[in-house]
PDB file of C-alpha atoms in Angstrom:
ATOM      1  CA  ILE A   1      27.248  55.018  38.683  1.00 91.00           C
ATOM      2  CA  VAL A   2      23.291  55.418  40.312  1.00 94.00           C
ATOM      3  CA  PRO A   3      22.503  57.518  41.544  1.00 96.00           C
ATOM      4  CA  TYR A   4      24.687  60.204  40.325  1.00 97.00           C
ATOM      5  CA  GLN A   5      22.383  62.786  38.849  1.00 97.00           C
ATOM      6  CA  PRO A   6      20.373  66.227  39.342  1.00 98.00           C
ATOM      7  CA  PHE A   7      17.459  65.754  41.914  1.00 98.00           C
ATOM      8  CA  PRO A   8      14.853  68.220  42.431  1.00 98.00           C
ATOM      9  CA  THR A   9      14.576  69.408  46.520  1.00 98.00           C
ATOM     10  CA  ALA A  10      11.984  71.320  47.963  1.00 98.00           C
ATOM     11  CA  ASP A  11      13.357  74.721  47.158  1.00 97.00           C
ATOM     12  CA  GLY A  12      15.671  74.531  43.875  1.00 96.00           C
ATOM     13  CA  TRP A  13      18.006  71.333  42.795  1.00 98.00           C
ATOM     14  CA  ILE A  14      21.331  69.071  43.582  1.00 98.00           C
ATOM     15  CA  ILE A  15      23.135  67.148  42.073  1.00 98.00           C
ATOM     16  CA  ILE A  16      23.783  63.706  44.506  1.00 98.00           C
ATOM     17  CA  GLY A  17      27.344  61.804  43.186  1.00 97.00           C
ATOM     18  CA  ALA A  18      26.760  58.199  45.570  1.00 95.00           C
ATOM     19  CA  GLY A  19      28.653  55.675  43.476  1.00 85.00           C
ATOM     20  CA  ALA A  20      30.393  54.407  46.438  1.00 93.00           C
ATOM     21  CA  GLU A  21      29.057  51.826  48.506  1.00 94.00           C
ATOM     22  CA  ARG A  22      30.210  53.812  51.364  1.00 96.00           C
ATOM     23  CA  HIS A  23      27.829  56.868  49.861  1.00 97.00           C
ATOM     24  CA  TRP A  24      25.052  54.418  49.498  1.00 97.00           C
ATOM     25  CA  GLN A  25      24.662  53.160  52.202  1.00 97.00           C
ATOM     26  CA  ARG A  26      25.329  56.554  53.763  1.00 98.00           C
ATOM     27  CA  LEU A  27      22.836  58.001  51.562  1.00 98.00           C
ATOM     28  CA  THR A  28      19.761  55.672  52.472  1.00 98.00           C
ATOM     29  CA  GLU A  29      20.689  56.550  56.188  1.00 98.00           C
ATOM     30  CA  LEU A  30      20.121  60.470  55.354  1.00 97.00           C
ATOM     31  CA  ILE A  31      16.391  59.493  53.332  1.00 97.00           C
ATOM     32  CA  GLU A  32      15.092  57.257  56.870  1.00 96.00           C
ATOM     33  CA  MET A  33      15.577  54.592  54.601  1.00 97.00           C
ATOM     34  CA  PRO A  34      18.584  52.468  55.161  1.00 95.00           C
ATOM     35  CA  SER A  35      16.444  48.985  54.256  1.00 96.00           C
ATOM     36  CA  LEU A  36      17.581  50.302  50.549  1.00 96.00           C
ATOM     37  CA  ALA A  37      21.514  49.024  51.356  1.00 94.00           C
ATOM     38  CA  GLU A  38      20.021  45.224  52.517  1.00 94.00           C
ATOM     39  CA  ASP A  39      18.049  45.360  49.560  1.00 96.00           C
ATOM     40  CA  ASP A  40      18.696  42.452  46.850  1.00 96.00           C
ATOM     41  CA  ARG A  41      17.920  45.073  43.457  1.00 96.00           C
ATOM     42  CA  PHE A  42      19.747  48.030  45.171  1.00 96.00           C
ATOM     43  CA  ARG A  43      22.933  46.116  47.148  1.00 94.00           C
ATOM     44  CA  THR A  44      25.276  46.554  44.653  1.00 94.00           C
ATOM     45  CA  ASN A  45      25.910  49.328  41.938  1.00 95.00           C
ATOM     46  CA  PRO A  46      25.279  47.027  39.122  1.00 96.00           C
ATOM     47  CA  ASP A  47      22.346  45.821  40.620  1.00 96.00           C
ATOM     48  CA  ARG A  48      21.517  49.961  41.015  1.00 96.00           C
ATOM     49  CA  LEU A  49      22.392  50.594  37.200  1.00 96.00           C
ATOM     50  CA  GLN A  50      19.614  47.492  36.603  1.00 97.00           C
ATOM     51  CA  GLN A  51      17.103  48.917  38.556  1.00 97.00           C
ATOM     52  CA  ARG A  52      17.894  52.474  37.877  1.00 97.00           C
ATOM     53  CA  GLN A  53      14.719  54.060  36.917  1.00 98.00           C
ATOM     54  CA  LEU A  54      12.689  52.312  40.218  1.00 98.00           C
ATOM     55  CA  LEU A  55      15.032  53.523  42.321  1.00 98.00           C
ATOM     56  CA  ILE A  56      15.428  57.751  41.227  1.00 98.00           C
ATOM     57  CA  GLY A  57      11.737  57.426  41.739  1.00 98.00           C
ATOM     58  CA  ILE A  58      12.114  56.181  45.579  1.00 98.00           C
ATOM     59  CA  LEU A  59      14.729  58.656  45.616  1.00 98.00           C
ATOM     60  CA  ILE A  60      12.813  61.724  44.167  1.00 98.00           C
ATOM     61  CA  PRO A  61      10.184  61.862  47.031  1.00 98.00           C
ATOM     62  CA  GLU A  62      12.668  61.375  49.760  1.00 98.00           C
ATOM     63  CA  ILE A  63      14.498  64.159  48.996  1.00 98.00           C
ATOM     64  CA  GLN A  64      11.748  66.604  47.554  1.00 98.00           C
ATOM     65  CA  LYS A  65      11.344  66.785  51.719  1.00 98.00           C
ATOM     66  CA  LYS A  66      13.998  68.822  52.122  1.00 98.00           C
ATOM     67  CA  SER A  67      15.615  72.529  51.434  1.00 98.00           C
ATOM     68  CA  THR A  68      18.683  72.483  49.233  1.00 98.00           C
ATOM     69  CA  ALA A  69      20.749  73.794  51.844  1.00 97.00           C
ATOM     70  CA  THR A  70      20.178  71.131  53.952  1.00 98.00           C
ATOM     71  CA  TRP A  71      20.516  68.804  52.136  1.00 98.00           C
ATOM     72  CA  LEU A  72      23.611  69.804  50.844  1.00 98.00           C
ATOM     73  CA  GLU A  73      24.592  70.339  54.606  1.00 98.00           C
ATOM     74  CA  LEU A  74      23.758  66.838  55.221  1.00 98.00           C
ATOM     75  CA  LEU A  75      25.076  65.505  52.369  1.00 98.00           C
ATOM     76  CA  ARG A  76      28.732  67.421  53.074  1.00 98.00           C
ATOM     77  CA  GLU A  77      28.625  65.902  56.508  1.00 98.00           C
ATOM     78  CA  ALA A  78      28.045  62.305  55.504  1.00 98.00           C
ATOM     79  CA  GLY A  79      30.699  62.657  52.957  1.00 98.00           C
ATOM     80  CA  ILE A  80      28.389  61.786  49.900  1.00 98.00           C
ATOM     81  CA  PRO A  81      29.479  64.175  46.552  1.00 98.00           C
ATOM     82  CA  CYS A  82      26.947  66.998  46.213  1.00 98.00           C
ATOM     83  CA  GLY A  83      26.970  70.116  44.794  1.00 96.00           C
ATOM     84  CA  VAL A  84      23.878  72.807  43.890  1.00 95.00           C
ATOM     85  CA  ILE A  85      22.409  73.520  40.735  1.00 96.00           C
ATOM     86  CA  ASN A  86      21.957  76.880  40.765  1.00 93.00           C
ATOM     87  CA  ARG A  87      19.708  79.011  38.463  1.00 92.00           C
ATOM     88  CA  PRO A  88      21.397  81.428  36.075  1.00 88.00           C
ATOM     89  CA  GLU A  89      20.365  84.335  38.498  1.00 88.00           C
ATOM     90  CA  GLU A  90      21.730  82.687  41.279  1.00 89.00           C
ATOM     91  CA  ALA A  91      24.990  81.594  39.762  1.00 87.00           C
ATOM     92  CA  LEU A  92      25.628  85.450  38.617  1.00 85.00           C
ATOM     93  CA  ASN A  93      25.443  86.585  42.399  1.00 88.00           C
ATOM     94  CA  ASP A  94      27.464  83.694  43.708  1.00 88.00           C
ATOM     95  CA  GLU A  95      29.894  85.090  46.604  1.00 90.00           C
ATOM     96  CA  GLN A  96      32.994  82.949  44.752  1.00 88.00           C
ATOM     97  CA  ILE A  97      32.206  83.084  40.819  1.00 88.00           C
ATOM     98  CA  LEU A  98      31.804  87.249  42.321  1.00 87.00           C
ATOM     99  CA  ALA A  99      35.229  87.046  43.765  1.00 88.00           C
ATOM    100  CA  ARG A 100      37.407  85.212  41.371  1.00 85.00           C
ATOM    101  CA  GLY A 101      36.035  88.023  39.104  1.00 85.00           C
ATOM    102  CA  MET A 102      34.028  85.561  36.664  1.00 88.00           C
ATOM    103  CA  ILE A 103      31.227  87.891  35.503  1.00 88.00           C
ATOM    104  CA  VAL A 104      32.134  90.527  34.113  1.00 88.00           C
ATOM    105  CA  GLU A 105      30.819  93.574  32.937  1.00 88.00           C
ATOM    106  CA  LEU A 106      31.293  94.422  29.152  1.00 89.00           C
ATOM    107  CA  GLU A 107      30.521  97.483  26.548  1.00 89.00           C
ATOM    108  CA  HIS A 108      29.084  96.812  24.026  1.00 89.00           C
ATOM    109  CA  PRO A 109      28.402  99.311  20.903  1.00 87.00           C
ATOM    110  CA  ALA A 110      24.893  97.986  20.118  1.00 87.00           C
ATOM    111  CA  VAL A 111      23.597  96.709  23.320  1.00 87.00           C
ATOM    112  CA  GLY A 112      25.402  99.204  25.756  1.00 92.00           C
ATOM    113  CA  SER A 113      26.658  97.313  29.173  1.00 91.00           C
ATOM    114  CA  TYR A 114      25.839  93.920  29.770  1.00 87.00           C
ATOM    115  CA  LYS A 115      27.546  91.156  31.828  1.00 85.00           C
ATOM    116  CA  SER A 116      29.433  87.909  30.468  1.00 86.00           C
ATOM    117  CA  LEU A 117      31.679  84.868  31.537  1.00 86.00           C
ATOM    118  CA  GLY A 118      34.599  85.645  33.054  1.00 87.00           C
ATOM    119  CA  ASN A 119      38.328  83.776  32.157  1.00 87.00           C
ATOM    120  CA  PRO A 120      38.436  81.342  34.574  1.00 85.00           C
ATOM    121  CA  ILE A 121      42.145  81.171  34.068  1.00 86.00           C
ATOM    122  CA  ASN A 122      43.647  83.804  36.506  1.00 82.00           C
ATOM    123  CA  LEU A 123      47.338  84.174  36.778  1.00 85.00           C
ATOM    124  CA  ASP A 124      50.267  85.532  39.616  1.00 86.00           C
ATOM    125  CA  GLY A 125      50.521  89.064  37.405  1.00 88.00           C
ATOM    126  CA  THR A 126      48.813  88.723  34.085  1.00 87.00           C
ATOM    127  CA  PRO A 127      45.601  91.025  34.198  1.00 84.00           C
ATOM    128  CA  ILE A 128      43.097  89.630  32.064  1.00 85.00           C
ATOM    129  CA  THR A 129      41.559  92.106  29.868  1.00 85.00           C
ATOM    130  CA  TYR A 130      38.614  92.376  27.363  1.00 84.00           C
ATOM    131  CA  ARG A 131      39.925  94.748  24.353  1.00 82.00           C
ATOM    132  CA  ARG A 132      36.748  94.130  22.224  1.00 81.00           C
ATOM    133  CA  PRO A 133      32.828  93.392  22.540  1.00 80.00           C
ATOM    134  CA  ALA A 134      31.529  89.748  20.922  1.00 81.00           C
ATOM    135  CA  PRO A 135      30.917  90.312  17.114  1.00 88.00           C
ATOM    136  CA  LEU A 136      27.554  90.856  15.929  1.00 86.00           C
ATOM    137  CA  LEU A 137      26.006  88.715  13.435  1.00 89.00           C
ATOM    138  CA  GLY A 138      27.516  88.570  10.464  1.00 91.00           C
ATOM    139  CA  GLU A 139      29.371  91.624  11.341  1.00 90.00           C
ATOM    140  CA  HIS A 140      33.328  89.991  10.224  1.00 94.00           C
ATOM    141  CA  ASN A 141      31.641  87.567   7.333  1.00 95.00           C
ATOM    142  CA  GLN A 142      32.833  89.588   4.380  1.00 94.00           C
ATOM    143  CA  GLU A 143      36.798  89.369   6.514  1.00 95.00           C
ATOM    144  CA  ILE A 144      36.353  85.398   6.404  1.00 96.00           C
ATOM    145  CA  LEU A 145      35.146  85.088   3.079  1.00 96.00           C
ATOM    146  CA  THR A 146      38.252  86.911   1.670  1.00 96.00           C
ATOM    147  CA  GLU A 147      40.296  84.432   3.841  1.00 96.00           C
ATOM    148  CA  LEU A 148      38.660  82.012   2.173  1.00 96.00           C
ATOM    149  CA  GLY A 149      39.178  82.815  -0.849  1.00 97.00           C
ATOM    150  CA  PHE A 150      35.984  84.209  -2.952  1.00 96.00           C
ATOM    151  CA  THR A 151      35.877  87.661  -4.618  1.00 95.00           C
ATOM    152  CA  PRO A 152      34.410  91.348  -3.790  1.00 95.00           C
ATOM    153  CA  ASP A 153      31.881  89.946  -6.569  1.00 96.00           C
ATOM    154  CA  GLU A 154      30.721  86.943  -5.008  1.00 95.00           C
ATOM    155  CA  ILE A 155      30.662  88.034  -2.051  1.00 95.00           C
ATOM    156  CA  ALA A 156      28.404  90.893  -3.107  1.00 94.00           C
ATOM    157  CA  LYS A 157      26.448  88.361  -5.010  1.00 95.00           C
ATOM    158  CA  LEU A 158      26.092  86.063  -1.515  1.00 94.00           C
ATOM    159  CA  MET A 159      24.926  88.901   0.267  1.00 92.00           C
ATOM    160  CA  ASN A 160      22.377  89.984  -2.099  1.00 94.00           C
ATOM    161  CA  ASP A 161      20.912  86.515  -3.009  1.00 94.00           C
ATOM    162  CA  GLY A 162      20.353  86.540   0.866  1.00 91.00           C
ATOM    163  CA  THR A 163      22.978  83.689   1.873  1.00 91.00           C
ATOM    164  CA  LEU A 164      24.755  86.186   3.878  1.00 87.00           C
TER     165      LEU A 164
END
């Protein structure tokens, strides 16, 4: 499907999925280049796929002319699938992400308080609990190797050799 990819805007990034012909037609109108929809090189999705590099090279400068917020509003009003691509700091402070509890603050014995991804599954009447922090590198090596059948002497040798 072309175009169906991230695009830079004047102040960030968005993803546009204009695979259906009606979406493609509307996109050409939004970028004020409706003649692209009638151009034989880009008329159908197979045509656009064959000319992908050329087409994307035409679209990028046009999309870069407007802000992310402007594009999202225009694309959504036109019914074209789209979304913002957040930088990490934006994702961590997104209103919807925070409202759903997708970012949680946890305690770790080595690093103290830190933010982490929360459980994406929320069930009524089943509160989510976080029992322990992520393990440190190698923290459970002995337990795992013992379960795999290594003897204490073999584990000690691996540790002394610097393998673990």
